[in-house]
Short mmCIF file of N, CA, C and O in Angstrom, two decimals:
data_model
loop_
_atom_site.label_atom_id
_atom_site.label_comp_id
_atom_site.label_asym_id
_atom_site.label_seq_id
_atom_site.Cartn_x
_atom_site.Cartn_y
_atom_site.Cartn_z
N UNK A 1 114.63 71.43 69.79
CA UNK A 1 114.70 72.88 69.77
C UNK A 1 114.49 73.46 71.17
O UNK A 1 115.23 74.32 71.66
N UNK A 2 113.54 72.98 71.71
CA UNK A 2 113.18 73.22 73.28
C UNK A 2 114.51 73.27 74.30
O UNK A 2 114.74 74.12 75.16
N UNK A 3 115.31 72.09 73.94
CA UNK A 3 116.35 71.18 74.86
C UNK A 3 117.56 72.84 74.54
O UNK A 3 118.22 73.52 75.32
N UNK A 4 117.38 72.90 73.29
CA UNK A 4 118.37 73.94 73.11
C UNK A 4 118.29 75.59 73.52
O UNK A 4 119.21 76.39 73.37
N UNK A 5 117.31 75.80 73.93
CA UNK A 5 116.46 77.40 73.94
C UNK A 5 116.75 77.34 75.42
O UNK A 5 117.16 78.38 75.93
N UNK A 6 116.62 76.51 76.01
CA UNK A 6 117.45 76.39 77.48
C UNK A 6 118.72 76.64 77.77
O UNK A 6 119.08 77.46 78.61
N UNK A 7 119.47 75.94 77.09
CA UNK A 7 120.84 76.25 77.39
C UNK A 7 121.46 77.67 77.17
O UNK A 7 122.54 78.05 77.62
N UNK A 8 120.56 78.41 76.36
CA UNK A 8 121.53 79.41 75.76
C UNK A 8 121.36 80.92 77.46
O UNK A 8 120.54 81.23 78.32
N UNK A 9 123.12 81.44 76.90
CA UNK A 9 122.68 81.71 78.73
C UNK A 9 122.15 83.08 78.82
O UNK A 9 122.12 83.61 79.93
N UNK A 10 121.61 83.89 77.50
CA UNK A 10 121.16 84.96 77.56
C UNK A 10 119.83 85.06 77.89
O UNK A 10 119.15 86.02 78.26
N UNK A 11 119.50 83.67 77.67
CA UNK A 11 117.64 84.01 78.19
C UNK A 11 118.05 83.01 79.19
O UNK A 11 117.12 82.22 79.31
N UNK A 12 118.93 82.73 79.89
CA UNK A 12 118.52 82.07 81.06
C UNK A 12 119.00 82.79 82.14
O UNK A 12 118.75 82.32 83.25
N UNK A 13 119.80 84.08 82.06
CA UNK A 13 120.40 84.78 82.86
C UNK A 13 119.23 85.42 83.41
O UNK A 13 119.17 85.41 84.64
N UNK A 14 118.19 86.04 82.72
CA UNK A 14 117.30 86.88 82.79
C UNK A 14 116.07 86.22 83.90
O UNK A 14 115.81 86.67 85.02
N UNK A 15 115.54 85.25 83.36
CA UNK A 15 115.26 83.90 83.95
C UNK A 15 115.46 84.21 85.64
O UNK A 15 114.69 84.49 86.56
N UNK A 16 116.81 84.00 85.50
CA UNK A 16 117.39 83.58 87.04
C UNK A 16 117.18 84.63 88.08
O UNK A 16 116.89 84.55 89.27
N UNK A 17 117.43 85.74 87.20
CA UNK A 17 117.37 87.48 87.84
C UNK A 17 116.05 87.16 88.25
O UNK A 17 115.87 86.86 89.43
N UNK A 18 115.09 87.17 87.45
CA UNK A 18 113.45 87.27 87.89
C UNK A 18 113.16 86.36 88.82
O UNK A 18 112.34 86.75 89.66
N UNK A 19 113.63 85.13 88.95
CA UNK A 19 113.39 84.45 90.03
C UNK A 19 113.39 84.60 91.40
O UNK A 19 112.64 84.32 92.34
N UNK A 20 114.82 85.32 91.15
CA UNK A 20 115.37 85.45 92.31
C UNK A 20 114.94 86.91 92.87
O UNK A 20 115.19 86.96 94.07
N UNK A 21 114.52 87.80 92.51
CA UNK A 21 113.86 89.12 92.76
C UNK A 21 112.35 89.19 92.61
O UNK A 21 111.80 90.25 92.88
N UNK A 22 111.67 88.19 92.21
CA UNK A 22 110.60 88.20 92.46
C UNK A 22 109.54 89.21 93.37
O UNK A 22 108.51 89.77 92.97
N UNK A 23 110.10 89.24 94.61
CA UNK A 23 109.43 89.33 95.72
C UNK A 23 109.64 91.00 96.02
O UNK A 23 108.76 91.64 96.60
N UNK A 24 110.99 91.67 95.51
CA UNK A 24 110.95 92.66 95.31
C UNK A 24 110.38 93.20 94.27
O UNK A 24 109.56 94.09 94.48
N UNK A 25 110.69 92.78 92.90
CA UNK A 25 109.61 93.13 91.87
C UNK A 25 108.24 93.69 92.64
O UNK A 25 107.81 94.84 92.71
N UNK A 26 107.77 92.59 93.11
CA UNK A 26 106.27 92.60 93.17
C UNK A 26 105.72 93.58 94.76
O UNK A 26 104.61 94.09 94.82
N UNK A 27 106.41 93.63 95.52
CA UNK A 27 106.13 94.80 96.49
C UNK A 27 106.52 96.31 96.03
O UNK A 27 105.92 97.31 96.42
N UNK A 28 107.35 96.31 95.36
CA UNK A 28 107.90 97.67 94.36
C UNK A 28 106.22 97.80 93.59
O UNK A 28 105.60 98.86 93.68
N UNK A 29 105.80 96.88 93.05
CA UNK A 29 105.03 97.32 91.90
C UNK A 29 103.79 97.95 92.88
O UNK A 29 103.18 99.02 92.79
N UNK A 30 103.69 96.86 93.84
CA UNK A 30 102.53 97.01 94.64
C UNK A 30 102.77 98.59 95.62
O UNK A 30 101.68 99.16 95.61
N UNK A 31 103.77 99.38 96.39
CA UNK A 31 104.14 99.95 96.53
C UNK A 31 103.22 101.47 95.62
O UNK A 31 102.35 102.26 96.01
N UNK A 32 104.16 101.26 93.98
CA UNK A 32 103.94 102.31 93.18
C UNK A 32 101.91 102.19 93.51
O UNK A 32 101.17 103.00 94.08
N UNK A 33 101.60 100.89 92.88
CA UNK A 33 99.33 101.12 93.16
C UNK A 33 99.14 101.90 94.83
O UNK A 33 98.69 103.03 94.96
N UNK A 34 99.57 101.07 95.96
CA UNK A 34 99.22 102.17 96.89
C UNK A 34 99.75 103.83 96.90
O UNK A 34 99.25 104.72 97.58
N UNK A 35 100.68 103.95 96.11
CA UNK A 35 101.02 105.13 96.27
C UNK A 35 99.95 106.12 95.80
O UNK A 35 99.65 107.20 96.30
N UNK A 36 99.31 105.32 94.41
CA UNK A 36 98.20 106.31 94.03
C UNK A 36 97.08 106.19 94.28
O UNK A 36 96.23 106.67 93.54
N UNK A 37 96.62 105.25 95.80
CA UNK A 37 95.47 104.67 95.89
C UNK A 37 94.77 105.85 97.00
O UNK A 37 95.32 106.21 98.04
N UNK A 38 93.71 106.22 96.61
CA UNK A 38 93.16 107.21 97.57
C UNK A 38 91.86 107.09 97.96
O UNK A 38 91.05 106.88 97.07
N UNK A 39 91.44 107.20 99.20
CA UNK A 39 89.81 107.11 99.32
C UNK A 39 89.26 108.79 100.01
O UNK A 39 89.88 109.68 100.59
N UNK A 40 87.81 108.66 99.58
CA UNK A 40 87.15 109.61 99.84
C UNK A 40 87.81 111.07 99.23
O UNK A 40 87.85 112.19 99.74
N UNK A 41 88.42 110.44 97.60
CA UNK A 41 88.98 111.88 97.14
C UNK A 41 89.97 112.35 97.25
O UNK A 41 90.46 112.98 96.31
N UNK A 42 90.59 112.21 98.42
CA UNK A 42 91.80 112.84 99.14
C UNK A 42 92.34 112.28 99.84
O UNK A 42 93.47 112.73 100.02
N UNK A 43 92.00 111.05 100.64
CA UNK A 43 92.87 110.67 101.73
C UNK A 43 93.39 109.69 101.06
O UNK A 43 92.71 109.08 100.24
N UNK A 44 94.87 109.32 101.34
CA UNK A 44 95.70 108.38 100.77
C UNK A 44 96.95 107.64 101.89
O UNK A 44 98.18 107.60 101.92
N UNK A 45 95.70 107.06 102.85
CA UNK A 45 96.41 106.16 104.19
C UNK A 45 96.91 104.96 103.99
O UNK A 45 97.09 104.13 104.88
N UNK A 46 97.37 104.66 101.91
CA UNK A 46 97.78 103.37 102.20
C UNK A 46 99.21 103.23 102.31
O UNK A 46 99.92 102.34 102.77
N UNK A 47 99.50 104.59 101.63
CA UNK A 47 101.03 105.03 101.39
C UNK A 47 102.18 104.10 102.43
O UNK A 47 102.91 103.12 102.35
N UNK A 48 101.80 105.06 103.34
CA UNK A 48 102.83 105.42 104.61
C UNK A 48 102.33 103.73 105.51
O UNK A 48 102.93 102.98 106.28
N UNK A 49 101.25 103.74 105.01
CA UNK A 49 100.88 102.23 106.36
C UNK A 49 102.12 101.16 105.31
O UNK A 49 103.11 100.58 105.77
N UNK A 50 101.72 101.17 104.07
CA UNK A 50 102.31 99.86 103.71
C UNK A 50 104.39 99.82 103.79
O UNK A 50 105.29 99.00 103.99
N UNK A 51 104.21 101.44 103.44
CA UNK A 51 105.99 101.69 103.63
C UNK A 51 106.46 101.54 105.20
O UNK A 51 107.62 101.49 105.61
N UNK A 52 105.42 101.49 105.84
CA UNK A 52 106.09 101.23 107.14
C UNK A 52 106.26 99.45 107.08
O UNK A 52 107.39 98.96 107.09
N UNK A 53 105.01 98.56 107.00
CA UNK A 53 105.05 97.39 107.01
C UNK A 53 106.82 96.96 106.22
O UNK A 53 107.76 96.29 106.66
N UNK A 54 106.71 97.47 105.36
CA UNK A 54 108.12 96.99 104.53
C UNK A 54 109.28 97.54 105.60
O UNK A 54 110.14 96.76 106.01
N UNK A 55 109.24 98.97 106.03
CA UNK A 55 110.39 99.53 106.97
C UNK A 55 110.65 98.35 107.83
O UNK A 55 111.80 97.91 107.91
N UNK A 56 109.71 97.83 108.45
CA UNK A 56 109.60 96.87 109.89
C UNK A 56 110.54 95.18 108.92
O UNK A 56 111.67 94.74 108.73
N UNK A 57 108.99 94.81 108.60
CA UNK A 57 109.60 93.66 107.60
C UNK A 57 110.77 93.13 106.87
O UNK A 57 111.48 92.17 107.19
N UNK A 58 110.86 93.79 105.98
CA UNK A 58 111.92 93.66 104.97
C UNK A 58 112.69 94.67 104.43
O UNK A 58 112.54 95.00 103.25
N UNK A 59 113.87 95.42 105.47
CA UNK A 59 114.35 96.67 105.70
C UNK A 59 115.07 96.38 104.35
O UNK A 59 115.24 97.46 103.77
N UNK A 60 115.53 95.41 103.68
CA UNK A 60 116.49 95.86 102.38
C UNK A 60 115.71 95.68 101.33
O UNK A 60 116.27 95.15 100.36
N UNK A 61 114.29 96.02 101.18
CA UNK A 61 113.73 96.71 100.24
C UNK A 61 112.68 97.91 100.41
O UNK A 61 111.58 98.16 99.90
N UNK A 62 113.34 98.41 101.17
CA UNK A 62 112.70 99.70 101.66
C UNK A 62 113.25 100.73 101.03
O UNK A 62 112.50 101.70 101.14
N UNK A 63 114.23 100.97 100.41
CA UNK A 63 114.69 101.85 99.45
C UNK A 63 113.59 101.76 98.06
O UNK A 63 112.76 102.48 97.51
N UNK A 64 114.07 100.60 97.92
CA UNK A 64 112.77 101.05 96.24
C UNK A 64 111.51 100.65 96.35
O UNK A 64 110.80 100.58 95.35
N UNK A 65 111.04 100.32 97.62
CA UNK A 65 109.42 100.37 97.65
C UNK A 65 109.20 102.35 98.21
O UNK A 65 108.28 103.05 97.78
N UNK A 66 110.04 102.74 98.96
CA UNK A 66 109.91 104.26 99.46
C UNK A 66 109.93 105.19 98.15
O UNK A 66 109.47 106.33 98.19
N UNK A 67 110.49 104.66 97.01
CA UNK A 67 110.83 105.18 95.87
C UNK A 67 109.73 105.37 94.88
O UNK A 67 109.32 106.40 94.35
N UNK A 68 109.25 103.81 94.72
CA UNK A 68 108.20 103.57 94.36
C UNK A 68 106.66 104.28 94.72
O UNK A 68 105.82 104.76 93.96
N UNK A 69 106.66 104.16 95.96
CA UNK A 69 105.26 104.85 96.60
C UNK A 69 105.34 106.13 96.39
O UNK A 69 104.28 106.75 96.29
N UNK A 70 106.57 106.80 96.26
CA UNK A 70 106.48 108.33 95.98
C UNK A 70 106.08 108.53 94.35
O UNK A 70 105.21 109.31 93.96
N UNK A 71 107.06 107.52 93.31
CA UNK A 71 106.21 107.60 92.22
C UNK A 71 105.12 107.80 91.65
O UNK A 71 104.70 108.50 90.73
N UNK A 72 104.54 106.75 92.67
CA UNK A 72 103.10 106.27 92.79
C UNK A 72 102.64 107.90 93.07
O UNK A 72 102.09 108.55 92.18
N UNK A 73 102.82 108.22 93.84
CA UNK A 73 102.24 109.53 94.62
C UNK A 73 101.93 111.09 93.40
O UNK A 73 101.21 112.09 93.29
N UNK A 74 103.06 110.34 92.71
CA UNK A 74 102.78 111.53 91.43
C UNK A 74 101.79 111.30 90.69
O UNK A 74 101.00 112.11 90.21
N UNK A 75 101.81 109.94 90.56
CA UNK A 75 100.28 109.59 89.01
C UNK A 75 98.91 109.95 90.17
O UNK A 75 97.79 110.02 89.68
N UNK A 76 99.02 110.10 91.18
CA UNK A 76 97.65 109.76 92.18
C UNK A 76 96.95 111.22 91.60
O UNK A 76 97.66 112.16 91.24
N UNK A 77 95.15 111.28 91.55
CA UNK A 77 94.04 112.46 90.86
C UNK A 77 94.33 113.60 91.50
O UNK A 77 94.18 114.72 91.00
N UNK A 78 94.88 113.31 92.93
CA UNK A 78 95.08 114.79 93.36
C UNK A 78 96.57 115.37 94.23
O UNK A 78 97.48 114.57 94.38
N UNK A 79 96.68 116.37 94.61
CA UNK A 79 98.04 116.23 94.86
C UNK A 79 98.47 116.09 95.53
O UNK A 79 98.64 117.04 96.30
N UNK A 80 99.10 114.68 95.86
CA UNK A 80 99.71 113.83 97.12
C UNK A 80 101.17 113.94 96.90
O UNK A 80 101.96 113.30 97.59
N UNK A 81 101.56 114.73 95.96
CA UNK A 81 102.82 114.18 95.53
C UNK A 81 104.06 114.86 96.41
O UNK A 81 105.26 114.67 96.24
N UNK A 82 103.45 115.69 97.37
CA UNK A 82 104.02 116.35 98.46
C UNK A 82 103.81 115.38 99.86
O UNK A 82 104.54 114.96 100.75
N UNK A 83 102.52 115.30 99.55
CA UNK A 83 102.20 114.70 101.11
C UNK A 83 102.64 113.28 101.69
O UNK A 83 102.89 112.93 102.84
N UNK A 84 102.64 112.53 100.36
CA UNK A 84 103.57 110.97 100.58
C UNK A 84 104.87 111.32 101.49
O UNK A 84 105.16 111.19 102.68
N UNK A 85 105.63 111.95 100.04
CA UNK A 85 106.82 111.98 100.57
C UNK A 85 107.30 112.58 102.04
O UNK A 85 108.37 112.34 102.59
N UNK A 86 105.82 113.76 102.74
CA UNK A 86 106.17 114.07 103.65
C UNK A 86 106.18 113.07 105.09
O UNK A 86 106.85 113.06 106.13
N UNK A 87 104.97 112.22 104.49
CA UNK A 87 104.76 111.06 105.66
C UNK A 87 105.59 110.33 105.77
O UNK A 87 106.03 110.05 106.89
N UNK A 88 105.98 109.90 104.87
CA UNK A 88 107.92 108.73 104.58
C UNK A 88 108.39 109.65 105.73
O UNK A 88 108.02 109.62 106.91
N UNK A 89 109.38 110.53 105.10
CA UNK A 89 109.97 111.52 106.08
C UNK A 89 109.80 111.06 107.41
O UNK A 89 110.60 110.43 108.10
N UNK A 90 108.32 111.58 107.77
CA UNK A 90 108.56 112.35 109.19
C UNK A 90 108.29 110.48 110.11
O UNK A 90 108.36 110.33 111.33
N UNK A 91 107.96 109.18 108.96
CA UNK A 91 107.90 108.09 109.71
C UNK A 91 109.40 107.91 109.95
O UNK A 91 109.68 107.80 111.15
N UNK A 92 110.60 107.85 108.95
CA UNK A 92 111.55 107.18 109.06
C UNK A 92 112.50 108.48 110.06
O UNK A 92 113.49 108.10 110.68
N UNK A 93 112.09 109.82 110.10
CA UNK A 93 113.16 110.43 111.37
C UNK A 93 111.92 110.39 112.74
O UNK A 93 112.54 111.00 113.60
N UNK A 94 111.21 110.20 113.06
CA UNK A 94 110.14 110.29 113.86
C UNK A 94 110.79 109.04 115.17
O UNK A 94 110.82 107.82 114.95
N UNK A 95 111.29 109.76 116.59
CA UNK A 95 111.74 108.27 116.91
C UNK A 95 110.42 107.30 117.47
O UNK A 95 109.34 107.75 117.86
N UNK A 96 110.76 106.06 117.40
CA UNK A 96 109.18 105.36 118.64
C UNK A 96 109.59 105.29 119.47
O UNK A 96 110.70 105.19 119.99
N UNK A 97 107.77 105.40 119.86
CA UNK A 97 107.45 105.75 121.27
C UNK A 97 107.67 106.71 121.50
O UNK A 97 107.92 106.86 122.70
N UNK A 98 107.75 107.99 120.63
CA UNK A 98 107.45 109.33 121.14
C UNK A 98 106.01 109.57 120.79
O UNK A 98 105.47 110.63 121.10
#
């Protein structure tokens, strides 16, 4: 029964997807927790630090971790849900070394 639950290719398609996206899965998810992670009440410096690490890092998942952290930014206790998205912003038109 085992030998056969393998072969079939609807649960192995799925399988393969997760394998292979793993790594986005899991910075997406991680992404959305910093988005709502805040200290001292109000400040929420993990946002923008970790969306940059990904900007630098791993530029082709910077779309849905930027997506994600803004999500994130909505569930967060107080209201960041402006201020994320403004830090994204002004990191990704902001040139360096100005």
């Amino acid at each position: 029964m085992a030998e056969r639950f393998g072969q079939l290719s609807f649960v192995k398609r799925p399988i393969e997807l997760l394998a292979a996206k793993k790594w986005m899965i899991l910075l997406t998810f991680m992404g959305f927790l910093l988005g709502r992670a805040t200290i001292l009440e109000e400040l929420s410096p993990f946002a923008a630090a970790f969306f940059a690490v990904i900007a630098f890092m791993r530029r082709d998942y910077m779309v849905q971790v930027g997506i994600a952290v803004m999500a994130g930014s909505l569930f967060a206790p107080y209201p960041n849900a402006l201020m994320i998205p403004a830090e994204l912003i002004i990191f990704l038109f902001h040139p360096p070394g100005a």
